[in-house]
XYZ file of C-alpha atoms in Angstrom:
365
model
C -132.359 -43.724 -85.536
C -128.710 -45.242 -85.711
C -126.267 -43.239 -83.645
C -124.234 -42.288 -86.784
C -127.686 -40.493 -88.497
C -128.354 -38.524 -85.875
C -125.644 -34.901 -86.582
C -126.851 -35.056 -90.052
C -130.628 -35.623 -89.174
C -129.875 -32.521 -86.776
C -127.947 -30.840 -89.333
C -131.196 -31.215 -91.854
C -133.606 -29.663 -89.434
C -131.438 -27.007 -89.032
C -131.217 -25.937 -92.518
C -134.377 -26.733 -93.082
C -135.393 -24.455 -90.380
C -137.446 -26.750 -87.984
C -137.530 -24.949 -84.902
C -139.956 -27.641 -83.157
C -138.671 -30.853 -84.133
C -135.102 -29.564 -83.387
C -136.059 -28.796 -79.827
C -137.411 -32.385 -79.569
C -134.336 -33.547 -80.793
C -131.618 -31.258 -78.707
C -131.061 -30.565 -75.445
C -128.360 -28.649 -73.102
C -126.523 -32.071 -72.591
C -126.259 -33.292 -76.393
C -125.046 -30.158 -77.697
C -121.714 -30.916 -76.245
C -121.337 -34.041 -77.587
C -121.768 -32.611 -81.423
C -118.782 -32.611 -83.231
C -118.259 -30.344 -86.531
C -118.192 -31.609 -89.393
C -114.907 -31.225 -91.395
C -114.943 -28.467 -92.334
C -115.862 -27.283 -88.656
C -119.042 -25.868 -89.520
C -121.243 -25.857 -86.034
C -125.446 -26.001 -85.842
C -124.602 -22.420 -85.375
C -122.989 -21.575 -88.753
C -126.111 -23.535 -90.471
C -128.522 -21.386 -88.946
C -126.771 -18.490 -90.185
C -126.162 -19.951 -93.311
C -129.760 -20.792 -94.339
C -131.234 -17.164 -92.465
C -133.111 -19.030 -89.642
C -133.000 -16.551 -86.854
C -135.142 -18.421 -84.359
C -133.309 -21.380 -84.792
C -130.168 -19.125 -83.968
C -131.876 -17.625 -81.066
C -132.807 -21.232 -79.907
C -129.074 -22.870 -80.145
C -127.414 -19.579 -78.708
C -130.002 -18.383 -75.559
C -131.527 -22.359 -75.101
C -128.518 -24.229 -75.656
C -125.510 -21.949 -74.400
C -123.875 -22.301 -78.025
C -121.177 -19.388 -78.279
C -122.393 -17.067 -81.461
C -118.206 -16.719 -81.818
C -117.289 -20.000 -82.636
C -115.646 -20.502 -85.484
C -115.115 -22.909 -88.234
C -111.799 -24.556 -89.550
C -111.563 -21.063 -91.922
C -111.905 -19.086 -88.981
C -115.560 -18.029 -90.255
C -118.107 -16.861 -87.424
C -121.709 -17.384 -87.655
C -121.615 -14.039 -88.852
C -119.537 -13.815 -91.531
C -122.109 -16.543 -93.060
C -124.883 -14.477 -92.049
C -123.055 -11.189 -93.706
C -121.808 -13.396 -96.630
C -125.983 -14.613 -97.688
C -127.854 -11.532 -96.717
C -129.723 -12.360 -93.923
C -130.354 -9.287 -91.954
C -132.381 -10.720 -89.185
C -129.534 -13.008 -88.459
C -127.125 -10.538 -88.883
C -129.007 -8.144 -86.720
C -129.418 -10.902 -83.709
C -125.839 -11.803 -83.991
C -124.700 -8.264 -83.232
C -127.077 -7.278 -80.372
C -125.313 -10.824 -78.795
C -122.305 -9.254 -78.916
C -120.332 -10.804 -82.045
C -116.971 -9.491 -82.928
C -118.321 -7.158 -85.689
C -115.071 -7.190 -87.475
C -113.992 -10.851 -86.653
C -111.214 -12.472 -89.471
C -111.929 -15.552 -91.398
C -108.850 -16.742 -93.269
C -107.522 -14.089 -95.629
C -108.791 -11.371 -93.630
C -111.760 -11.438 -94.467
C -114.550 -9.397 -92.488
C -118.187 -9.464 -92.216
C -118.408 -6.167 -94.007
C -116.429 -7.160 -96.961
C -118.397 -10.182 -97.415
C -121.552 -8.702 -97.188
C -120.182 -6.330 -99.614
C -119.949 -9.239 -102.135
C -123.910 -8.928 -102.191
C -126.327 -5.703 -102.619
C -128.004 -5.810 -99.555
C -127.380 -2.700 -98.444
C -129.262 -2.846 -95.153
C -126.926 -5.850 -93.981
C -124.040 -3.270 -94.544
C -125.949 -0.675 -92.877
C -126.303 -2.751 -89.708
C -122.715 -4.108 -89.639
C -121.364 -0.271 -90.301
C -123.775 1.225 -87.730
C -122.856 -1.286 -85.280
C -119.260 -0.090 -85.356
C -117.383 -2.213 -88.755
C -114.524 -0.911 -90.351
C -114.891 0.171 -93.779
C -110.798 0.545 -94.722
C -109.813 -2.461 -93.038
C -108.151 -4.667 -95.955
C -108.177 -8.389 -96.612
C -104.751 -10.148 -97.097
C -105.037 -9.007 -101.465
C -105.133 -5.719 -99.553
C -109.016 -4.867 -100.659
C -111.199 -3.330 -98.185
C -114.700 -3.820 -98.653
C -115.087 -0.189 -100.660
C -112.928 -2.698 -103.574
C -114.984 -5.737 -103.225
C -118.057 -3.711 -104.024
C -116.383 -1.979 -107.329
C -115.969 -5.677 -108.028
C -119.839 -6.685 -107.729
C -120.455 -3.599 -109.426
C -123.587 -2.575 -107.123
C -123.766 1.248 -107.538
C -126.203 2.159 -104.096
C -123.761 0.080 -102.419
C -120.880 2.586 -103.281
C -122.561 5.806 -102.547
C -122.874 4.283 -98.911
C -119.801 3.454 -98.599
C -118.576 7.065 -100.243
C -121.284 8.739 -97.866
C -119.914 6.751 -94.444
C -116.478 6.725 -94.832
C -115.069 9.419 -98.318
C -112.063 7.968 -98.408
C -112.845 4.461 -98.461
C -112.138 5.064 -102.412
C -108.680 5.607 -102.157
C -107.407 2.347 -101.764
C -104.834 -0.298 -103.670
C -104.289 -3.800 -103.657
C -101.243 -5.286 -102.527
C -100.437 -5.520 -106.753
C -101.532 -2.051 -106.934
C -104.538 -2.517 -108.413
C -107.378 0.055 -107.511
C -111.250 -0.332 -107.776
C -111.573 1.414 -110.854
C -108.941 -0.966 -112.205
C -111.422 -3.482 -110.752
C -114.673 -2.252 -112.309
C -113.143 -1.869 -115.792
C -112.498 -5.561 -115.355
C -114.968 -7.021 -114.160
C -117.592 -4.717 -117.030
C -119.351 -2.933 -113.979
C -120.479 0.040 -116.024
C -122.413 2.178 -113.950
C -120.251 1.509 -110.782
C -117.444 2.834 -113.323
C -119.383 5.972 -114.402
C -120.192 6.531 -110.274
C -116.116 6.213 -109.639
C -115.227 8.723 -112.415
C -118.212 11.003 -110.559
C -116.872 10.937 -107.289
C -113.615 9.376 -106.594
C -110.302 10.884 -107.638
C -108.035 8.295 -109.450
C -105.748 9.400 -111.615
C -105.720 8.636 -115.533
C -104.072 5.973 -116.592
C -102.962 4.328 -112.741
C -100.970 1.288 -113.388
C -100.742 -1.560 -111.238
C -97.670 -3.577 -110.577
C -97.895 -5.075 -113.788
C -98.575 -1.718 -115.901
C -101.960 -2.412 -116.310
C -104.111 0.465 -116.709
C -108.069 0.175 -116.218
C -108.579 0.976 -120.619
C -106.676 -2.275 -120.460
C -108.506 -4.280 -118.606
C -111.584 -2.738 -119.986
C -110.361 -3.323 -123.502
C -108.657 -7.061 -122.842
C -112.429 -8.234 -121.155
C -114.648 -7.050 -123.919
C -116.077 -3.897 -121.966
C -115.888 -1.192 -124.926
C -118.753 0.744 -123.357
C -116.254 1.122 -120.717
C -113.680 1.672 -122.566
C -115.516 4.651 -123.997
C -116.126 6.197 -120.861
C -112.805 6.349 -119.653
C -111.828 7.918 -123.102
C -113.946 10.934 -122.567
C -113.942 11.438 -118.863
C -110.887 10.242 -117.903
C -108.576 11.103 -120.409
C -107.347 7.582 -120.598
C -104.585 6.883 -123.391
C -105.631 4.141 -125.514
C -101.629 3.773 -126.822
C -100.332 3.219 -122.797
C -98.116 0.434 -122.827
C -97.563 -1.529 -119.721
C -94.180 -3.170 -117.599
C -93.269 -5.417 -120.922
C -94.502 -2.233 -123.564
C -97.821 -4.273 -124.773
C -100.904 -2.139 -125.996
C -104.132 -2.864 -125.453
C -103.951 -4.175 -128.467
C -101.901 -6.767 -127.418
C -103.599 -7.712 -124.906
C -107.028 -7.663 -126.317
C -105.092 -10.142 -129.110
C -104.229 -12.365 -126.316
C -108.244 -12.491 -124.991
C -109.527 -12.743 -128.436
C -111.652 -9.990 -128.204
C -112.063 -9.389 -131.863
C -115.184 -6.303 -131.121
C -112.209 -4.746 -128.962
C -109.406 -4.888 -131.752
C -111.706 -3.398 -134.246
C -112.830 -0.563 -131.944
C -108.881 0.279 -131.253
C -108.067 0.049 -134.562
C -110.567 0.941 -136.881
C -112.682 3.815 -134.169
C -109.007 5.221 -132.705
C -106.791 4.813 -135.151
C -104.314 2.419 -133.092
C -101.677 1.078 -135.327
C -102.024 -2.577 -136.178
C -99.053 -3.349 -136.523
C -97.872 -1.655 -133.372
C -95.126 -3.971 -131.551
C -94.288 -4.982 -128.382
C -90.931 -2.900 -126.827
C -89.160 -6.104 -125.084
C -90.350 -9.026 -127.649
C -91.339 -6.829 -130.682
C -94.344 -8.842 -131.307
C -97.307 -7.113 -133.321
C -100.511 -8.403 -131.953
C -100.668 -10.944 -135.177
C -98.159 -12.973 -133.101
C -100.062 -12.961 -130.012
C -102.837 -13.976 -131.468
C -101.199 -16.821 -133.806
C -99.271 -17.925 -130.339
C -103.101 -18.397 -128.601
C -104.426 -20.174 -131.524
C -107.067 -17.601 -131.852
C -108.033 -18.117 -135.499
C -110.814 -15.772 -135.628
C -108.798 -12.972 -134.073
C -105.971 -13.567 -136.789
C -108.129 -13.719 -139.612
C -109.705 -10.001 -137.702
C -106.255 -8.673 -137.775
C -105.277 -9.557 -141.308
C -108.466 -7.917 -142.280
C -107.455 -4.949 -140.976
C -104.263 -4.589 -142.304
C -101.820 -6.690 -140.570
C -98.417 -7.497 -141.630
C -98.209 -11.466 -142.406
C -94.713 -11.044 -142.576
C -93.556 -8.949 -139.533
C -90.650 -10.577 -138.108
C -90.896 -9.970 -133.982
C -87.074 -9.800 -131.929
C -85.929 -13.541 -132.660
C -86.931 -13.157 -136.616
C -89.330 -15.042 -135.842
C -93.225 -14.818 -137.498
C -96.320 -15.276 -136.796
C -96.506 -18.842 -138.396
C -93.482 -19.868 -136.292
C -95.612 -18.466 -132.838
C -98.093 -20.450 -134.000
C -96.112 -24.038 -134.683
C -93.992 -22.998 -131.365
C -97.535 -22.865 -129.671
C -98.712 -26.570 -131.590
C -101.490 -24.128 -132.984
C -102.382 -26.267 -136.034
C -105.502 -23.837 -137.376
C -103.402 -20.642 -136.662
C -100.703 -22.119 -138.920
C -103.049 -23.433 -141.648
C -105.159 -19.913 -141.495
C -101.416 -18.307 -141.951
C -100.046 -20.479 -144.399
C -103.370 -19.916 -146.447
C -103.096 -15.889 -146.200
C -99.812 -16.031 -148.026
C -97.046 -16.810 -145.939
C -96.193 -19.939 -147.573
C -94.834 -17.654 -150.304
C -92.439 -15.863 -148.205
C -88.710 -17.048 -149.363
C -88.136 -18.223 -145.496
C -91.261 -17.587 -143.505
C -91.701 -21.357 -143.826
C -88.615 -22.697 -143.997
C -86.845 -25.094 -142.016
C -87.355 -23.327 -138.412
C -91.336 -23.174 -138.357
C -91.851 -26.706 -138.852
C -88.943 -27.593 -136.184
C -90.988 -25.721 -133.808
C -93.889 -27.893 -135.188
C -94.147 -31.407 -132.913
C -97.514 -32.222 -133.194
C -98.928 -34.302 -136.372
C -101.428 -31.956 -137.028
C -99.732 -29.119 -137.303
C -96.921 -31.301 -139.518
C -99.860 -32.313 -141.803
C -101.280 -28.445 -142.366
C -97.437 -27.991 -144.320
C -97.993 -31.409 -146.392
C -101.641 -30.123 -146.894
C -100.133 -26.753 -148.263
C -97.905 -28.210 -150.344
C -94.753 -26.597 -148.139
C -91.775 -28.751 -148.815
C -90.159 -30.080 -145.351
């Protein structure tokens, strides 16, 4: 075997898991001379990597490795252990004496990244061997967060049962893990934070955002439903620039969304934005979301609302090079508008394709 072959051939029986023909290949002495690769990854890592505990048990008591090494991320052994679910790896690591609540980079711990999965008795062992639960990563979420975001439900209670406060928690933007949930469309993990965690209705984050927002803006109406009836949330909120969800579901072309705001709650249509005055028509033309626009017109609105600059939908969608927005728009009626068409919307238009929708609607230039 050429000299150069010879980390990756060990790296391969490693993560393959071949105890026997690794031992043929290592000894005491050649250990030392094994660089990482870039990324700084040892044998060590691998083994916890791939969930081959006698191979770990081989490198650390057999060949001296140190079980805290870590990698050019500041990643242990067991954060990659944690991080795949391997509890007999996890469980070895931890009776050698690894730093249960070691850092990679961004402060991440074990916990949190076991938390990323639903094996619960990984965060059993890392929780009964002393981890903290409220310690926070550099976003500010502690691992009770990262959960909300996986959406695993068991993996809650624990947390709720081990630590009851681990809930009440924000993220350096302010966001909390109901925000999170709602977001991410983790219904039951929602329903189980309405049960037993105390948020208030409505929280905003930095940016205003409320979780019926982000439940409404991602699709998630069954979520938005639940926080309608047992949270109280207010489907009119506006957040820091006075946008809707409404607006923001116009933005995210989530057409299901619109309709159930609109048509189910009685949201105004036409409702605009406090600092630009856009209705959600102009959000939607500015996107280029045709199917949303032609959703909105359906439902009543106004081709011809003017936003703070005077400006309408159609000129949104030239300013935005939106060519089927503006031919959708021009179609609906706008071209007959004394000045919806005029000289300003196709100034804002400096693409050829959106030049050609005017010729193609006969709009004089």
């Amino acid at each position: 075997m050429a000299e150069g072959d010879k980390p990756r051939q060990l790296l391969r029986l490693v993560q393959e898991g071949q105890l026997d023909l690794l031992q043929e290949e290592l000894s005491p002495a050649a250990t030392k001379d094994l660089a990482p690769g870039r990324s700084g990854d040892t044998l060590l890592h691998h083994a916890a990597r791939h969930g081959h505990q006698k191979v770990l048990s081989y490198l650390v008591e057999e060949l001296g490795m140190d079980p805290e090494l870590f990698n050019r991320d500041y990643k242990r052994p067991l954060h990659e252990a944690a991080s795949r679910g391997h509890l007999e790896c996890v469980s070895y690591l931890l009776e050698r004496g690894a730093s249960v609540d070691c850092l990679k980079k961004a402060d991440w711990t074990p916990l949190m990244m076991a938390c990323t999965r639903q094996n619960l008795e990984v965060i059993k062992a890392l929780v009964e061997h002393g981890a903290n639960p409220l310690l926070k990563n550099k976003d500010g979420w502690n691992c009770f967060h990262i959960a909300s975001r996986e959406g695993h439900p068991h993996v809650l209670q624990y947390l709720l049962d081990v630590s009851p406060r681990s809930w009440d928690t924000e993220s350096t933007i302010s966001r909390t893990p109901l925000h999170t949930a709602a977001m991410h469309g983790c219904l039951e993990a929602v329903e189980l934070l309405l049960e037993r965690c105390q948020y208030k209705p409505d929280s905003r984050d930095r940016c205003g955002v409320t979780p019926f927002m982000d439940a409404v803006q991602n699709g998630h109406i069954a979520i938005a439903r639940v926080l309608l009836e047992k949270h109280q949330a207010c489907p009119t909120a506006v957040d820091a620039l006075g946008a809707q969800a409404l607006h923001r579901a116009a933005v995210t072309a989530q057409d299901e969304a619109i309709q159930f705001l609109v048509s189910e709650l009685g949201v105004d249509v036409n409702e605009r934005v406090r600092s630009l005055q856009h209705t959600a028509l102009h959000y939607a033309a500015k996107e280029g979301h045709t199917h949303t626009i032609q959703t909105l017109l359906s439902l009543g609105a106004d081709i011809h609302a003017r936003d703070g600059k005077n400006r309408s939908a159609l000129h949104t969608a030239c300013a935005g090079q939106q060519a089927g927005a503006a031919r959708i728009l021009l179609q609906a009626g706008l071209k007959d508008s004394p000045d919806a068409t005029g000289t300003l919307a196709q100034e804002l238009a400096r693409k050829p394709e959106v030049l050609q929708v005017f010729q193609e609607s006969n709009v004089s230039t």
